[in-house]
XYZ file of N, CA and C in Angstrom:
561
model
N -20.941 -23.094 10.113
C -20.270 -21.903 9.640
C -21.048 -21.362 8.441
N -21.244 -20.055 8.417
C -21.973 -19.407 7.337
C -21.015 -19.040 6.216
N -21.405 -19.382 5.002
C -20.569 -19.062 3.835
C -20.690 -17.576 3.511
N -19.599 -16.986 3.101
C -19.597 -15.589 2.669
C -20.161 -15.551 1.255
N -21.170 -14.706 1.015
C -21.742 -14.653 -0.325
C -20.708 -14.173 -1.349
N -20.804 -14.746 -2.529
C -19.900 -14.360 -3.613
C -20.230 -12.934 -4.050
N -19.184 -12.208 -4.448
C -19.377 -10.837 -4.907
C -20.080 -10.844 -6.258
N -20.990 -9.919 -6.439
C -21.698 -9.763 -7.702
C -20.680 -9.379 -8.774
N -20.565 -10.169 -9.839
C -19.572 -9.870 -10.884
C -19.779 -8.495 -11.526
N -21.023 -8.053 -11.634
C -21.287 -6.731 -12.224
C -20.722 -5.632 -11.330
N -20.902 -5.765 -10.026
C -20.370 -4.774 -9.088
C -18.845 -4.768 -9.144
N -18.256 -5.937 -9.227
C -16.789 -6.032 -9.308
C -16.281 -5.361 -10.584
N -16.973 -5.570 -11.695
C -16.561 -4.934 -12.950
C -16.697 -3.415 -12.872
N -17.775 -2.948 -12.260
C -17.976 -1.500 -12.133
C -16.880 -0.890 -11.277
N -16.571 -1.519 -10.145
C -15.499 -0.990 -9.292
C -14.157 -1.016 -10.025
N -13.910 -2.060 -10.800
C -12.663 -2.135 -11.571
C -12.598 -0.997 -12.593
N -13.714 -0.708 -13.251
C -13.732 0.393 -14.217
C -13.500 1.738 -13.530
N -14.081 1.903 -12.349
C -13.882 3.142 -11.601
C -12.422 3.285 -11.153
N -11.827 2.200 -10.698
C -10.413 2.251 -10.287
C -9.519 2.595 -11.477
N -9.774 1.965 -12.604
C -8.984 2.234 -13.809
C -9.166 3.687 -14.266
N -10.390 4.176 -14.221
C -10.655 5.566 -14.607
C -9.913 6.532 -13.686
N -9.886 6.236 -12.399
C -9.173 7.103 -11.469
C -7.675 7.110 -11.777
N -7.101 5.947 -12.028
C -5.673 5.896 -12.360
C -5.363 6.702 -13.615
N -6.223 6.614 -14.614
C -6.011 7.386 -15.843
C -6.119 8.887 -15.580
N -7.097 9.273 -14.786
C -7.248 10.699 -14.459
C -6.050 11.195 -13.664
N -5.601 10.398 -12.702
C -4.475 10.819 -11.859
C -3.149 10.795 -12.608
N -3.103 10.134 -13.745
C -1.910 10.195 -14.593
C -1.840 11.543 -15.300
N -2.978 12.211 -15.399
C -3.057 13.495 -16.088
C -3.067 14.697 -15.151
N -3.523 14.492 -13.905
C -3.628 15.594 -12.949
C -3.622 15.035 -11.529
N -3.277 15.856 -10.532
C -3.280 15.375 -9.143
C -4.687 15.033 -8.674
N -4.772 14.136 -7.712
C -6.064 13.691 -7.167
C -6.913 14.877 -6.717
N -6.297 15.892 -6.151
C -7.033 17.060 -5.657
C -7.779 17.791 -6.769
N -7.356 17.589 -8.007
C -7.979 18.268 -9.149
C -8.938 17.358 -9.910
N -9.131 16.136 -9.409
C -10.019 15.168 -10.052
C -11.368 15.204 -9.338
N -12.445 15.103 -10.091
C -13.783 15.100 -9.509
C -14.507 13.797 -9.782
N -15.514 13.528 -8.972
C -16.322 12.317 -9.117
C -16.958 12.252 -10.498
N -17.481 13.371 -10.971
C -18.174 13.370 -12.266
C -17.235 12.940 -13.390
N -15.994 13.425 -13.373
C -15.024 13.091 -14.423
C -14.676 11.602 -14.371
N -14.454 11.092 -13.164
C -14.117 9.664 -13.016
C -15.290 8.801 -13.463
N -16.492 9.150 -13.024
C -17.669 8.369 -13.402
C -17.858 8.369 -14.922
N -17.728 9.539 -15.522
C -17.888 9.634 -16.973
C -16.836 8.781 -17.686
N -15.591 8.874 -17.234
C -14.515 8.104 -17.869
C -14.739 6.597 -17.695
N -15.349 6.211 -16.585
C -15.627 4.795 -16.329
C -16.887 4.324 -17.057
N -17.650 5.275 -17.596
C -18.877 4.913 -18.310
C -20.032 4.596 -17.377
N -20.038 5.228 -16.197
C -21.134 5.036 -15.244
C -21.642 6.399 -14.799
N -22.800 6.409 -14.202
C -23.362 7.649 -13.686
C -22.837 7.951 -12.287
N -23.027 9.203 -11.871
C -22.605 9.604 -10.513
C -23.311 8.767 -9.452
N -24.584 8.485 -9.662
C -25.323 7.687 -8.679
C -24.695 6.305 -8.525
N -24.265 5.726 -9.636
C -23.608 4.419 -9.584
C -22.293 4.527 -8.818
N -21.561 5.617 -9.054
C -20.323 5.833 -8.302
C -20.611 5.735 -6.807
N -21.643 6.456 -6.347
C -21.938 6.524 -4.918
C -22.536 5.229 -4.361
N -22.998 4.352 -5.216
C -23.424 3.020 -4.754
C -22.199 2.240 -4.278
N -21.071 2.491 -4.924
C -19.860 1.717 -4.649
C -18.882 2.414 -3.704
N -18.848 3.736 -3.711
C -17.871 4.471 -2.906
C -18.520 5.684 -2.257
N -18.128 5.961 -1.023
C -18.674 7.114 -0.307
C -18.175 8.422 -0.902
N -16.942 8.409 -1.394
C -16.356 9.616 -1.971
C -15.126 9.235 -2.789
N -14.495 10.237 -3.362
C -13.332 10.009 -4.212
C -12.160 9.417 -3.426
N -11.998 9.854 -2.186
C -10.912 9.313 -1.364
C -11.100 7.813 -1.125
N -12.328 7.376 -0.893
C -12.583 5.945 -0.692
C -12.217 5.155 -1.944
N -12.543 5.694 -3.114
C -12.153 5.050 -4.369
C -10.634 5.017 -4.484
N -9.983 6.123 -4.160
C -8.525 6.197 -4.279
C -7.842 5.193 -3.357
N -8.318 5.071 -2.129
C -7.726 4.106 -1.199
C -7.954 2.685 -1.709
N -9.153 2.403 -2.200
C -9.424 1.079 -2.761
C -8.524 0.811 -3.964
N -8.343 1.828 -4.793
C -7.482 1.691 -5.973
C -6.050 1.382 -5.569
N -5.601 1.973 -4.483
C -4.212 1.800 -4.031
C -4.043 0.636 -3.052
N -5.104 -0.072 -2.755
C -5.010 -1.188 -1.806
C -4.028 -2.250 -2.286
N -3.891 -2.408 -3.589
C -2.929 -3.384 -4.109
C -1.508 -3.031 -3.709
N -1.189 -1.744 -3.661
C 0.166 -1.363 -3.280
C 0.423 -1.739 -1.820
N -0.600 -1.677 -0.991
C -0.452 -2.093 0.405
C -0.184 -3.589 0.471
N -0.972 -4.368 -0.254
C -0.753 -5.826 -0.265
C 0.640 -6.157 -0.799
N 1.063 -5.444 -1.837
C 2.399 -5.683 -2.393
C 3.488 -5.347 -1.370
N 3.311 -4.267 -0.631
C 4.299 -3.884 0.384
C 4.385 -4.941 1.474
N 3.249 -5.365 1.956
C 3.224 -6.381 3.021
C 3.854 -7.675 2.524
N 3.485 -8.085 1.329
C 4.067 -9.318 0.774
C 5.573 -9.173 0.543
N 5.999 -8.013 0.052
C 7.422 -7.801 -0.228
C 8.258 -7.857 1.044
N 7.713 -7.337 2.125
C 8.447 -7.358 3.389
C 8.526 -8.756 3.997
N 7.675 -9.629 3.550
C 7.653 -10.989 4.094
C 8.055 -12.016 3.044
N 8.767 -11.585 2.023
C 9.136 -12.459 0.902
C 10.509 -13.081 1.097
N 10.763 -13.618 2.249
C 12.026 -14.295 2.502
C 11.737 -15.545 3.321
N 12.641 -16.466 3.251
C 12.497 -17.720 3.995
C 13.821 -18.009 4.690
N 13.732 -18.667 5.811
C 14.947 -18.983 6.538
C 15.464 -17.760 7.267
N 16.754 -17.640 7.349
C 17.394 -16.509 8.034
C 17.559 -15.360 7.035
N 17.010 -14.174 7.349
C 17.099 -13.066 6.389
C 18.511 -12.503 6.298
N 18.861 -12.080 5.100
C 20.112 -11.352 4.878
C 19.930 -9.996 5.567
N 20.771 -9.640 6.530
C 20.574 -8.384 7.259
C 20.944 -7.125 6.473
N 21.591 -7.276 5.328
C 22.075 -6.113 4.574
C 21.269 -5.866 3.302
N 20.956 -6.923 2.580
C 20.299 -6.779 1.281
C 18.828 -7.186 1.360
N 17.989 -6.299 0.891
C 16.544 -6.549 0.901
C 16.192 -7.695 -0.035
N 15.100 -8.404 0.265
C 14.624 -9.412 -0.689
C 14.304 -8.747 -2.026
N 14.445 -9.487 -3.102
C 14.202 -8.906 -4.432
C 12.772 -8.373 -4.555
N 11.825 -8.988 -3.863
C 10.436 -8.513 -3.921
C 10.314 -7.094 -3.360
N 11.115 -6.760 -2.358
C 11.061 -5.409 -1.795
C 11.677 -4.401 -2.767
N 12.746 -4.794 -3.440
C 13.340 -3.929 -4.467
C 12.335 -3.686 -5.596
N 11.687 -4.735 -6.030
C 10.681 -4.636 -7.089
C 9.530 -3.739 -6.657
N 9.123 -3.863 -5.400
C 8.043 -3.035 -4.868
C 8.398 -1.550 -5.002
N 9.566 -1.151 -4.495
C 9.960 0.265 -4.543
C 10.102 0.752 -5.984
N 10.663 -0.066 -6.849
C 10.825 0.316 -8.255
C 9.469 0.512 -8.926
N 8.486 -0.302 -8.568
C 7.169 -0.252 -9.196
C 6.276 0.891 -8.754
N 6.708 1.691 -7.800
C 5.870 2.786 -7.303
C 5.820 3.995 -8.237
N 6.811 4.156 -9.077
C 6.945 5.364 -9.895
C 5.706 5.734 -10.720
N 5.059 4.803 -11.420
C 3.959 5.227 -12.293
C 2.802 5.944 -11.578
N 2.571 5.634 -10.319
C 1.447 6.248 -9.605
C 1.900 6.959 -8.333
N 3.168 7.377 -8.296
C 3.727 8.008 -7.098
C 2.948 9.250 -6.675
N 2.476 10.031 -7.626
C 1.717 11.242 -7.289
C 0.447 10.881 -6.533
N -0.252 9.858 -6.979
C -1.467 9.419 -6.291
C -1.128 8.894 -4.902
N -0.081 8.086 -4.784
C 0.305 7.555 -3.472
C 0.651 8.694 -2.514
N 1.359 9.707 -3.010
C 1.717 10.843 -2.150
C 0.474 11.571 -1.641
N -0.561 11.634 -2.455
C -1.766 12.342 -2.019
C -2.526 11.575 -0.942
N -2.283 10.281 -0.827
C -2.989 9.449 0.158
C -2.112 9.018 1.326
N -0.818 9.308 1.230
C 0.152 8.888 2.235
C 0.957 10.118 2.626
N 0.662 10.685 3.769
C 1.337 11.916 4.167
C 2.700 11.624 4.789
N 3.592 12.619 4.794
C 4.898 12.413 5.413
C 4.736 11.850 6.824
N 5.602 10.929 7.160
C 5.513 10.277 8.456
C 4.679 9.005 8.424
N 3.965 8.779 7.321
C 3.199 7.545 7.180
C 1.725 7.652 7.492
N 1.226 8.858 7.701
C -0.197 9.036 7.975
C -1.016 9.073 6.694
N -2.229 9.539 6.830
C -3.129 9.619 5.697
C -3.908 8.331 5.522
N -4.902 8.351 4.652
C -5.759 7.172 4.516
C -5.019 5.920 4.043
N -4.082 6.059 3.136
C -3.334 4.888 2.676
C -2.342 4.435 3.742
N -1.772 5.388 4.465
C -0.866 5.047 5.560
C -1.559 4.250 6.641
N -2.804 4.605 6.929
C -3.572 3.857 7.934
C -3.808 2.421 7.512
N -4.139 2.227 6.251
C -4.364 0.869 5.731
C -3.056 0.086 5.744
N -1.976 0.723 5.311
C -0.670 0.058 5.306
C -0.268 -0.340 6.721
N -0.389 0.567 7.658
C -0.012 0.269 9.047
C -0.841 -0.899 9.595
N -2.139 -0.843 9.386
C -3.027 -1.900 9.904
C -2.667 -3.261 9.324
N -2.511 -3.332 7.995
C -2.253 -4.617 7.351
C -0.860 -5.150 7.655
N 0.130 -4.264 7.666
C 1.493 -4.698 7.961
C 1.620 -5.122 9.420
N 0.995 -4.390 10.329
C 1.040 -4.764 11.743
C 0.391 -6.126 11.953
N -0.752 -6.357 11.323
C -1.448 -7.639 11.479
C -0.588 -8.801 10.980
N 0.033 -8.632 9.829
C 0.876 -9.703 9.270
C 2.099 -9.940 10.140
N 2.746 -8.859 10.564
C 3.926 -8.980 11.419
C 3.571 -9.600 12.762
N 2.455 -9.187 13.323
C 2.005 -9.738 14.608
C 1.762 -11.230 14.497
N 1.068 -11.644 13.447
C 0.790 -13.077 13.264
C 2.084 -13.875 13.147
N 3.045 -13.355 12.408
C 4.309 -14.077 12.246
C 5.111 -14.117 13.531
N 5.139 -13.008 14.272
C 5.869 -12.984 15.547
C 5.222 -13.918 16.567
N 3.894 -13.922 16.595
C 3.196 -14.831 17.524
C 3.428 -16.282 17.146
N 3.426 -16.591 15.855
C 3.687 -17.950 15.384
C 5.088 -18.409 15.813
N 6.020 -17.462 15.853
C 7.398 -17.768 16.263
C 7.534 -17.806 17.785
N 6.476 -17.456 18.512
C 6.508 -17.486 19.959
C 7.203 -16.301 20.604
N 7.323 -15.195 19.880
C 8.001 -14.011 20.413
C 7.124 -13.312 21.447
N 7.693 -13.082 22.622
C 6.943 -12.415 23.687
C 6.681 -10.945 23.365
N 7.520 -10.357 22.556
C 7.409 -8.942 22.221
C 6.620 -8.697 20.935
N 5.828 -9.663 20.528
C 5.138 -9.590 19.230
C 4.367 -8.288 19.010
N 3.524 -7.850 19.938
C 2.774 -6.609 19.677
C 3.666 -5.382 19.518
N 4.703 -5.277 20.344
C 5.598 -4.130 20.278
C 6.352 -4.087 18.952
N 6.961 -5.189 18.575
C 7.745 -5.220 17.342
C 6.844 -5.060 16.126
N 5.678 -5.673 16.131
C 4.758 -5.531 14.995
C 4.356 -4.066 14.806
N 4.088 -3.367 15.893
C 3.744 -1.939 15.793
C 4.921 -1.126 15.298
N 6.111 -1.417 15.811
C 7.306 -0.675 15.403
C 7.617 -0.894 13.926
N 7.511 -2.130 13.467
C 7.775 -2.445 12.058
C 6.789 -1.705 11.161
N 5.507 -1.769 11.506
C 4.487 -1.114 10.685
C 4.689 0.397 10.643
N 4.953 0.997 11.791
C 5.141 2.454 11.839
C 6.406 2.873 11.100
N 7.484 2.139 11.309
C 8.751 2.489 10.658
C 8.637 2.373 9.142
N 8.073 1.281 8.665
C 7.997 1.111 7.214
C 7.059 2.136 6.585
N 5.898 2.357 7.178
C 4.961 3.338 6.617
C 5.605 4.730 6.593
N 6.321 5.081 7.646
C 6.981 6.382 7.705
C 8.089 6.526 6.685
N 8.932 5.514 6.564
C 10.028 5.558 5.596
C 9.478 5.633 4.171
N 8.497 4.792 3.867
C 7.895 4.798 2.532
C 7.326 6.171 2.200
N 6.543 6.726 3.114
C 5.928 8.037 2.869
C 6.980 9.122 2.704
N 7.957 9.141 3.587
C 8.980 10.175 3.501
C 9.787 10.050 2.212
N 10.054 8.828 1.782
C 10.770 8.625 0.514
C 9.930 9.114 -0.667
N 8.648 8.766 -0.672
C 7.769 9.216 -1.754
C 7.665 10.743 -1.797
N 7.727 11.386 -0.634
C 7.622 12.846 -0.562
C 8.972 13.547 -0.736
N 10.033 12.770 -0.998
C 11.337 13.362 -1.249
C 12.092 13.778 0.001
N 11.648 13.348 1.163
C 12.340 13.682 2.404
C 13.534 12.770 2.650
N 13.573 11.659 1.950
C 14.709 10.738 1.970
C 15.161 10.601 0.525
N 16.417 10.875 0.277
C 16.950 10.781 -1.072
C 17.653 9.444 -1.224
N 17.113 8.605 -2.086
C 17.689 7.282 -2.339
C 17.046 6.700 -3.586
N 17.782 5.846 -4.261
C 17.214 5.114 -5.391
C 16.280 4.041 -4.830
N 15.447 3.436 -5.658
C 14.604 2.352 -5.160
C 15.414 1.220 -4.520
N 16.529 0.841 -5.122
C 17.350 -0.223 -4.531
C 17.941 0.202 -3.190
N 18.393 1.451 -3.113
C 18.973 1.943 -1.861
C 17.931 1.991 -0.752
N 16.738 2.511 -1.048
C 15.718 2.615 -0.001
C 15.223 1.229 0.398
N 15.209 0.300 -0.534
C 14.828 -1.074 -0.191
C 15.821 -1.641 0.816
N 17.113 -1.514 0.532
C 18.132 -2.032 1.449
C 18.111 -1.291 2.783
N 17.992 0.023 2.747
C 18.014 0.799 3.988
C 16.807 0.491 4.874
N 15.628 0.423 4.271
C 14.445 0.113 5.079
C 14.513 -1.321 5.595
N 15.036 -2.217 4.780
C 15.191 -3.609 5.200
C 16.128 -3.699 6.411
N 17.248 -3.007 6.354
C 18.199 -3.029 7.465
C 17.552 -2.493 8.746
N 16.756 -1.450 8.617
C 16.049 -0.890 9.765
C 15.082 -1.915 10.357
N 14.325 -2.568 9.502
C 13.335 -3.536 9.988
C 14.002 -4.756 10.616
N 15.102 -5.215 10.035
C 15.843 -6.335 10.637
C 16.340 -5.927 12.025
N 16.847 -4.694 12.155
C 17.317 -4.208 13.455
C 16.176 -4.164 14.475
N 14.990 -3.740 14.045
C 13.841 -3.721 14.947
C 13.506 -5.126 15.439
N 13.567 -6.081 14.560
C 13.280 -7.472 14.942
C 14.317 -7.999 15.933
N 15.542 -7.535 15.820
C 16.621 -8.028 16.696
C 16.723 -7.241 17.997
N 16.017 -6.131 18.117
C 16.214 -5.222 19.243
C 15.707 -5.754 20.579
N 14.877 -6.745 20.574
C 14.331 -7.242 21.854
C 14.758 -8.635 22.113
């Protein structure tokens, strides 16, 4: 088996600075009004260095928001034993509550219905995790339910962020949880 080479610490630091610079810029203005030059300058790197690490601003934004995808996937799977069908796990409540500081950025990458570049990453990662768990449990309907769970959650999250669903973070956590539990029980 071939070992995966370790990431260059300098490259990791540069990408971290670029991600932080983007978050700071997006706290001041929408992503559509942010440019590569401003982010690079704020990160203390040149434009050429930016392009060594990212193809464009959207690629940086998706990478910056990748943690929210991991948090969503983990929050949806943060229970053991038999899930409470009514109340979401506390990790899911925490996830929804924690979205507020960067909600504008998430909305720019996650279109209503769950599409967009961040929606694609969320769907892919959530489907993979759900599929693995359903297959481990021996469920014959694993691919169908995994796709339904990923699509439903990405859509609900996006619509809530865009104001198409009116609910507090706790309410949307419970409502989305109830929907996902129903999907798991439907087959």
